[in-house]
Structures are given as C-alpha cells and as structure tokens.
PDB file of C-alpha atoms in Angstrom:
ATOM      1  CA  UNK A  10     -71.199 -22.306 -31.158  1.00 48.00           C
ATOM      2  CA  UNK A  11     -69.160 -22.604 -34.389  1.00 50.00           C
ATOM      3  CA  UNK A  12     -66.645 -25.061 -34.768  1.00 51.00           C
ATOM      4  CA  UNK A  13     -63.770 -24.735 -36.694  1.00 50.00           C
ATOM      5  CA  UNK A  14     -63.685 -28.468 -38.433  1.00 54.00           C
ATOM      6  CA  UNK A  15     -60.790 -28.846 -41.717  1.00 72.00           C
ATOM      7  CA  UNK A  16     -58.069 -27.350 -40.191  1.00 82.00           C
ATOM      8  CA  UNK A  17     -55.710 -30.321 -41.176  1.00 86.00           C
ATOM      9  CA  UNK A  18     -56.243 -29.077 -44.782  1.00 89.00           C
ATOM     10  CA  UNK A  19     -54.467 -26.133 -43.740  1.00 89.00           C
ATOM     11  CA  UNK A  20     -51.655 -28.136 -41.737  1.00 90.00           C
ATOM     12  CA  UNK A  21     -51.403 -30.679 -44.795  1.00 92.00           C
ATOM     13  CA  UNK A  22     -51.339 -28.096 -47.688  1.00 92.00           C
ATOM     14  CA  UNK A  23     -48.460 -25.856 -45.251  1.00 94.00           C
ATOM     15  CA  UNK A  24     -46.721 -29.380 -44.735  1.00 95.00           C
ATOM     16  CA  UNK A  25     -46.971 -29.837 -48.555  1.00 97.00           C
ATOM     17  CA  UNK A  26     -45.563 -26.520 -49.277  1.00 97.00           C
ATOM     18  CA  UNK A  27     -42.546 -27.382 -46.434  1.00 97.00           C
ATOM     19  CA  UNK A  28     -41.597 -30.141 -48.273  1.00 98.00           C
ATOM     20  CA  UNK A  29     -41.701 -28.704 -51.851  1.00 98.00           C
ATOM     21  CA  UNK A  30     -39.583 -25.510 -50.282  1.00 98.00           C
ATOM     22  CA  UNK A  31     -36.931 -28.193 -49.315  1.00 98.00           C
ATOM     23  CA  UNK A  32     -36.988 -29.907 -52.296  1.00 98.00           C
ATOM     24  CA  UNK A  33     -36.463 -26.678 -54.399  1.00 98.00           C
ATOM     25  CA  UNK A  34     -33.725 -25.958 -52.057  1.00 98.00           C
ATOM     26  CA  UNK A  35     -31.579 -28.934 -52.324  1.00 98.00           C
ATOM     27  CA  UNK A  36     -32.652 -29.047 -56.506  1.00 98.00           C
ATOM     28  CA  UNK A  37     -30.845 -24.855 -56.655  1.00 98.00           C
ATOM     29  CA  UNK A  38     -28.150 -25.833 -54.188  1.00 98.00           C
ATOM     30  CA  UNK A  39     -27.530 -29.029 -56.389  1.00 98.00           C
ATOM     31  CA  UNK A  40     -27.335 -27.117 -59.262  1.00 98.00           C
ATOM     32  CA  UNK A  41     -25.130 -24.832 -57.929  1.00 98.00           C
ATOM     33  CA  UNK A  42     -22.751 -26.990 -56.613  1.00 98.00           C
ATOM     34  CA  UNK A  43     -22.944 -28.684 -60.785  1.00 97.00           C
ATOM     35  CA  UNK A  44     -21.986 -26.021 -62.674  1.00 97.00           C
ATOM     36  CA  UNK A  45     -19.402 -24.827 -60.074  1.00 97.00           C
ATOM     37  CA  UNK A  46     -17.728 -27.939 -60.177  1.00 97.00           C
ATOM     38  CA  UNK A  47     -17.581 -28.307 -63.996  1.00 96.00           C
ATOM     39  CA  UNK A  48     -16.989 -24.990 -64.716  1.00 96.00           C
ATOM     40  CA  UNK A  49     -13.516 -25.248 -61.957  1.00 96.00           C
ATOM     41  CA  UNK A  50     -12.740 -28.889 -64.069  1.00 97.00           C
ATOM     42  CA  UNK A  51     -12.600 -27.080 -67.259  1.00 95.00           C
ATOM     43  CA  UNK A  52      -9.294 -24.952 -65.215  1.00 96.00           C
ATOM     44  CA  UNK A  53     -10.168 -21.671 -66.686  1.00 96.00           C
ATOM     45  CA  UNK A  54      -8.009 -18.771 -65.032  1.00 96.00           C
ATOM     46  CA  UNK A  55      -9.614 -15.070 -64.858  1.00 97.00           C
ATOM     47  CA  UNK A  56      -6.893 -12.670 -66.801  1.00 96.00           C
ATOM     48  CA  UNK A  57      -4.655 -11.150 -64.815  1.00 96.00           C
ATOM     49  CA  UNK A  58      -5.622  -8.111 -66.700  1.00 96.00           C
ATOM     50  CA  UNK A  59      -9.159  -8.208 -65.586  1.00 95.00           C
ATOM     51  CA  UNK A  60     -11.083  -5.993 -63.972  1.00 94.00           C
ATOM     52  CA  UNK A  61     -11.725  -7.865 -61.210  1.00 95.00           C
ATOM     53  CA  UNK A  62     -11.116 -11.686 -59.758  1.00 97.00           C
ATOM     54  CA  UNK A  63      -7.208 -11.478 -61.770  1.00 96.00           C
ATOM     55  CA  UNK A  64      -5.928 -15.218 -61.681  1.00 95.00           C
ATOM     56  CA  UNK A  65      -9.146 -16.707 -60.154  1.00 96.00           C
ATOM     57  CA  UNK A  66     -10.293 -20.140 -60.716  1.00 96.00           C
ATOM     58  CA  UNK A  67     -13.303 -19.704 -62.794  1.00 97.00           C
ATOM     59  CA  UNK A  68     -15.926 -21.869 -60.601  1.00 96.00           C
ATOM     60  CA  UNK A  69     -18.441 -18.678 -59.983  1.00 97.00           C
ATOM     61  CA  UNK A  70     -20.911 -16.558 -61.537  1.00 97.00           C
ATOM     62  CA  UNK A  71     -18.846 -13.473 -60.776  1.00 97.00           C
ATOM     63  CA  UNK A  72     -15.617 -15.066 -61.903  1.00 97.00           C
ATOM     64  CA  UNK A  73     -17.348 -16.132 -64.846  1.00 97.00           C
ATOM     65  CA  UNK A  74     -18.483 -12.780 -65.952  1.00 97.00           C
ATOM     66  CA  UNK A  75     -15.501 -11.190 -65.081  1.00 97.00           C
ATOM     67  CA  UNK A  76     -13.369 -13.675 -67.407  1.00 97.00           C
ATOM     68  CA  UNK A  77     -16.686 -13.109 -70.069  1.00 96.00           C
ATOM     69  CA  UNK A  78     -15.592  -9.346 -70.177  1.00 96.00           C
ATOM     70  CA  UNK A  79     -12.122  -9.162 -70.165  1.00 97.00           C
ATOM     71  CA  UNK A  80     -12.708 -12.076 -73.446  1.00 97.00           C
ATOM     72  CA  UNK A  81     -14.422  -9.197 -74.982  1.00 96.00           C
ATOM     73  CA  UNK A  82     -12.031  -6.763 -74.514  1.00 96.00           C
ATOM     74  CA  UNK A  83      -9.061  -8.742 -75.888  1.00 96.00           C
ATOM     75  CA  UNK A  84     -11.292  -9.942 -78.672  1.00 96.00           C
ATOM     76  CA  UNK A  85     -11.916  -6.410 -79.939  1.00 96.00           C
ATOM     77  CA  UNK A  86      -8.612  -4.721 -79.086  1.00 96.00           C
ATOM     78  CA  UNK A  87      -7.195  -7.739 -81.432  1.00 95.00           C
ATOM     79  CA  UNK A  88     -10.299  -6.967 -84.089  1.00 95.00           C
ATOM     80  CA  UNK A  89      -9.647  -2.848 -83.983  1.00 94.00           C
ATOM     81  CA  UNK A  90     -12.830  -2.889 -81.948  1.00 95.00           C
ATOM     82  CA  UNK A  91     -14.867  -4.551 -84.625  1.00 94.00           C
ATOM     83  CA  UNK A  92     -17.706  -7.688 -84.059  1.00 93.00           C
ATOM     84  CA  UNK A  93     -17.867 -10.676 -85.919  1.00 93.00           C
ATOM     85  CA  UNK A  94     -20.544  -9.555 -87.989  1.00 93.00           C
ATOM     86  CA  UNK A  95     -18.201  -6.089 -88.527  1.00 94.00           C
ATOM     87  CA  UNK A  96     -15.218  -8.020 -90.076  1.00 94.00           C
ATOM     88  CA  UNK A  97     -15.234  -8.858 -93.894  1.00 93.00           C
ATOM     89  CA  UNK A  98     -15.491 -12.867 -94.485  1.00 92.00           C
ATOM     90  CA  UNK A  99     -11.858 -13.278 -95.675  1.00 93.00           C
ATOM     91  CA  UNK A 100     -10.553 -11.388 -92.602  1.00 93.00           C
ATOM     92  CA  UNK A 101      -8.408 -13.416 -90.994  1.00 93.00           C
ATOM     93  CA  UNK A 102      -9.495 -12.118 -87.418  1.00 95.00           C
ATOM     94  CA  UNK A 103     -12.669 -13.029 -87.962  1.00 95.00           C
ATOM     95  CA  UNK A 104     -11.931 -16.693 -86.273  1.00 95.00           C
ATOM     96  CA  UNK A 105     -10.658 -14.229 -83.226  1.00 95.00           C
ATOM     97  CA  UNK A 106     -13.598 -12.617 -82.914  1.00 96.00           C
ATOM     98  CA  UNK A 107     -15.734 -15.772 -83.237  1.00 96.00           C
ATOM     99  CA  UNK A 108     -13.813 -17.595 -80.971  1.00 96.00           C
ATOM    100  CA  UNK A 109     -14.464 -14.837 -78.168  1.00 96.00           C
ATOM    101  CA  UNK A 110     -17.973 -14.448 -78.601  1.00 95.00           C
ATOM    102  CA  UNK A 111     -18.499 -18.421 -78.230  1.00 96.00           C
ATOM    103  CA  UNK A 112     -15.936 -18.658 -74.960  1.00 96.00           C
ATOM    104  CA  UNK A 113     -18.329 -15.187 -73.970  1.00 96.00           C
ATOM    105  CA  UNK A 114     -21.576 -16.940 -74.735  1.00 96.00           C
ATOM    106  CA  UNK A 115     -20.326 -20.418 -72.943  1.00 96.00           C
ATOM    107  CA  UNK A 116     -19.336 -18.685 -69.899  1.00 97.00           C
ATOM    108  CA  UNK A 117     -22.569 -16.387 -69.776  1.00 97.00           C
ATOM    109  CA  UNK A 118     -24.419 -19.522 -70.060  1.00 97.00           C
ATOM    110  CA  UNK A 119     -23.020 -20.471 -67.083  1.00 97.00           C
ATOM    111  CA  UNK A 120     -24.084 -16.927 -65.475  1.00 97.00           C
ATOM    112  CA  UNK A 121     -27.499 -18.133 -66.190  1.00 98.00           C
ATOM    113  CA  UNK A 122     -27.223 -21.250 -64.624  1.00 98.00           C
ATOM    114  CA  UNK A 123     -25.956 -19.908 -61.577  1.00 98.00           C
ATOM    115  CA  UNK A 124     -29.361 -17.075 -61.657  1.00 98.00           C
ATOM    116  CA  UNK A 125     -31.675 -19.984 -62.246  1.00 98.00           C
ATOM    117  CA  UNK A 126     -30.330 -21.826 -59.451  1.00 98.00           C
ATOM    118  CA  UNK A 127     -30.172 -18.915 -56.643  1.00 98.00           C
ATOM    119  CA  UNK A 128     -33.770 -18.270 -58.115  1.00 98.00           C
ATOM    120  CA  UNK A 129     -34.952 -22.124 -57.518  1.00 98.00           C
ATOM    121  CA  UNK A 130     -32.836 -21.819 -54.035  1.00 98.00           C
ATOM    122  CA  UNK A 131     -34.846 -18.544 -53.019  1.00 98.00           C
ATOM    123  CA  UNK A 132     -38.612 -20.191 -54.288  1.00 98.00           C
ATOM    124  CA  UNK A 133     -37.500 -22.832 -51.918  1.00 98.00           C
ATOM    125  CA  UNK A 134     -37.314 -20.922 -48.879  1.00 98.00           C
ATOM    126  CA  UNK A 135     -40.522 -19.106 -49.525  1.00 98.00           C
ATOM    127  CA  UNK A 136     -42.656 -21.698 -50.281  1.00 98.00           C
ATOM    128  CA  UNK A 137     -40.735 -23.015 -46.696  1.00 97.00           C
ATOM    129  CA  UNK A 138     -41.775 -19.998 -44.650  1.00 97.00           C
ATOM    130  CA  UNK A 139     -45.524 -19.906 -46.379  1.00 96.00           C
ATOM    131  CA  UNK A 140     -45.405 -23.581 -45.559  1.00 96.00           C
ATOM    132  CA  UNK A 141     -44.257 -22.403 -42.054  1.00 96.00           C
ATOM    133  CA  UNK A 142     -46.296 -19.889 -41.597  1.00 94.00           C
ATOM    134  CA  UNK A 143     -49.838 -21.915 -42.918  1.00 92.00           C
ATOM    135  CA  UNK A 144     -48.688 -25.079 -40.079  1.00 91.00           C
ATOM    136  CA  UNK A 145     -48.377 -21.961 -37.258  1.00 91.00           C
ATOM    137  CA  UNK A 146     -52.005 -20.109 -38.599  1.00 87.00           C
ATOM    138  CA  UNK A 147     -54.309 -23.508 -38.014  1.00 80.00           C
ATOM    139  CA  UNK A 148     -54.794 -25.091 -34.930  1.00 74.00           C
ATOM    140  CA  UNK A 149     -53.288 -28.723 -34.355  1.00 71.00           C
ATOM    141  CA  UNK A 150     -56.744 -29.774 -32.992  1.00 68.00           C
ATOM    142  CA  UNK A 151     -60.275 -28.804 -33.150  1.00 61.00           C
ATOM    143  CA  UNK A 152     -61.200 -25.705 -31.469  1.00 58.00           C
ATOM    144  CA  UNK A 153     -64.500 -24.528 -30.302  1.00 66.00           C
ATOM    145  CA  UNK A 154     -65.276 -20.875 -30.938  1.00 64.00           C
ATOM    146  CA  UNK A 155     -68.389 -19.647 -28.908  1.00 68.00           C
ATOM    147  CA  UNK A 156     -70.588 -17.708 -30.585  1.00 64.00           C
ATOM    148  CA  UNK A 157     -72.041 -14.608 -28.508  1.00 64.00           C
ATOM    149  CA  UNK A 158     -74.755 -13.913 -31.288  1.00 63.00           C
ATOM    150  CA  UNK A 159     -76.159 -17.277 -30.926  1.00 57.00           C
ATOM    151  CA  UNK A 160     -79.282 -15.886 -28.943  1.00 55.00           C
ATOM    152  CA  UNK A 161     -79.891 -13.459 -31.831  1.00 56.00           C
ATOM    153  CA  UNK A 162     -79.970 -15.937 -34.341  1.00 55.00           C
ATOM    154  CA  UNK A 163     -83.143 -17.747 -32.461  1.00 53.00           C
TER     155      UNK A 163
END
C-alpha cells in the first residue's frame, strides 16, 4: 500500500494562490475605481462632435479614448493636418498642436491605467480558480491507495 502523505502542501499552496487571486482583485478593482474617479473630478466632457460617447463624462477608458481622438482631429483640422514636429517653430499653431498631443497623451495614459488594472483584475481570478482548482485536486485527509502490484514487488 502507498500512501499519499503531503497533500496539505497542495491545499496550502491552492489556499496561497486563493488569497493572492483576491488580493489582485481588489488591488485592479481599486485601481479602477482611482483613475475613474479622478479622471470624472477633472469634469472633462466628450465633444459633442465625437465619434462616439458625445457629451459624456470622461470617467472611462472608452470615454477617454473617444475624447483622445476627437482632440486629434480638432488639433489637426486647426494645424491644416500638420503635427507638432510638422509646424515651423515660429508658427503660431504650434502651441495648438502641442497642447492636443499632451491632453491626447494625458488621457491615453489613463487608457493604460484602466488596461493594467482589468489585466491585474483578470490575474486575480485565475490565480483564484488555479487556487480553486489545486484545494478541489488534493484530498482534505490522508488517503490510502492499495497497491495491487504489491505481491509482485516481493
């Protein structure tokens, strides 16, 4: 007979893995919730000529890309279509087009944030269900597995 004798590592390390899962949940949902709510203080309005999310409070990743793009597009219908780096140094438009690619790069940061946190958010409910699923492989107690070769191994 072989008896199966650690299986609380397996319990402890799925246990361990629970409890890092949650903690990676509430850190992305935390996160979240952070940049949502200081992005909505900061009362930014989506255009009412964008493409989507018109006259949206800007407190999501979507709103925030959608108010990122329609930035652009005023920013280089004002410049004839030309970049920053396009537009001679005495230009006066030049401060245009700088000022939209900063309010673009500020709100895309924000995109980011929001990606990094779903990510953290969805490595917490893995690690959860491999936490979940390592607690339901081992046994709670010892079990005794007979062993029907143990006449051949006289």
């Amino acid at each position: 007979m072989s008896t199966v004798t650690n299986p609380r590592f397996v319990r402890l390390a799925g246990l361990l893995s629970i409890i890092a899962g949650a903690v990676f949940l509430i850190a992305g949902a935390v996160t979240w919730s952070q940049v949502s709510s200081h992005l909505a203080a900061e009362n930014i309005t989506v255009s009412d000529d964008a493409a989507a999310f018109a006259g949206a409070s800007v407190n999501t990743p979507w709103e925030a890309f959608a108010q990122a793009d329609i930035i652009n597009h005023h920013a280089l219908t004002a410049t004839d279509g030309k970049t920053y780096a396009e537009l001679d140094k005495e230009d006066p438009l030049r401060a245009v087009a700088m000022n939209g690619s900063f309010l673009r790069a500020s709100l895309f940061t924000s995109v980011v944030a929001f990606g990094v946190a779903a990510l953290v958010m969805g490595i917490g409910v893995v690690f959860g269900l491999i936490g979940f699923a390592l607690r339901q492989v081992a046994p709670a107690t010892v079990v005794t597995v007979k062993d029907d070769n143990a006449l051949a191994a006289v």
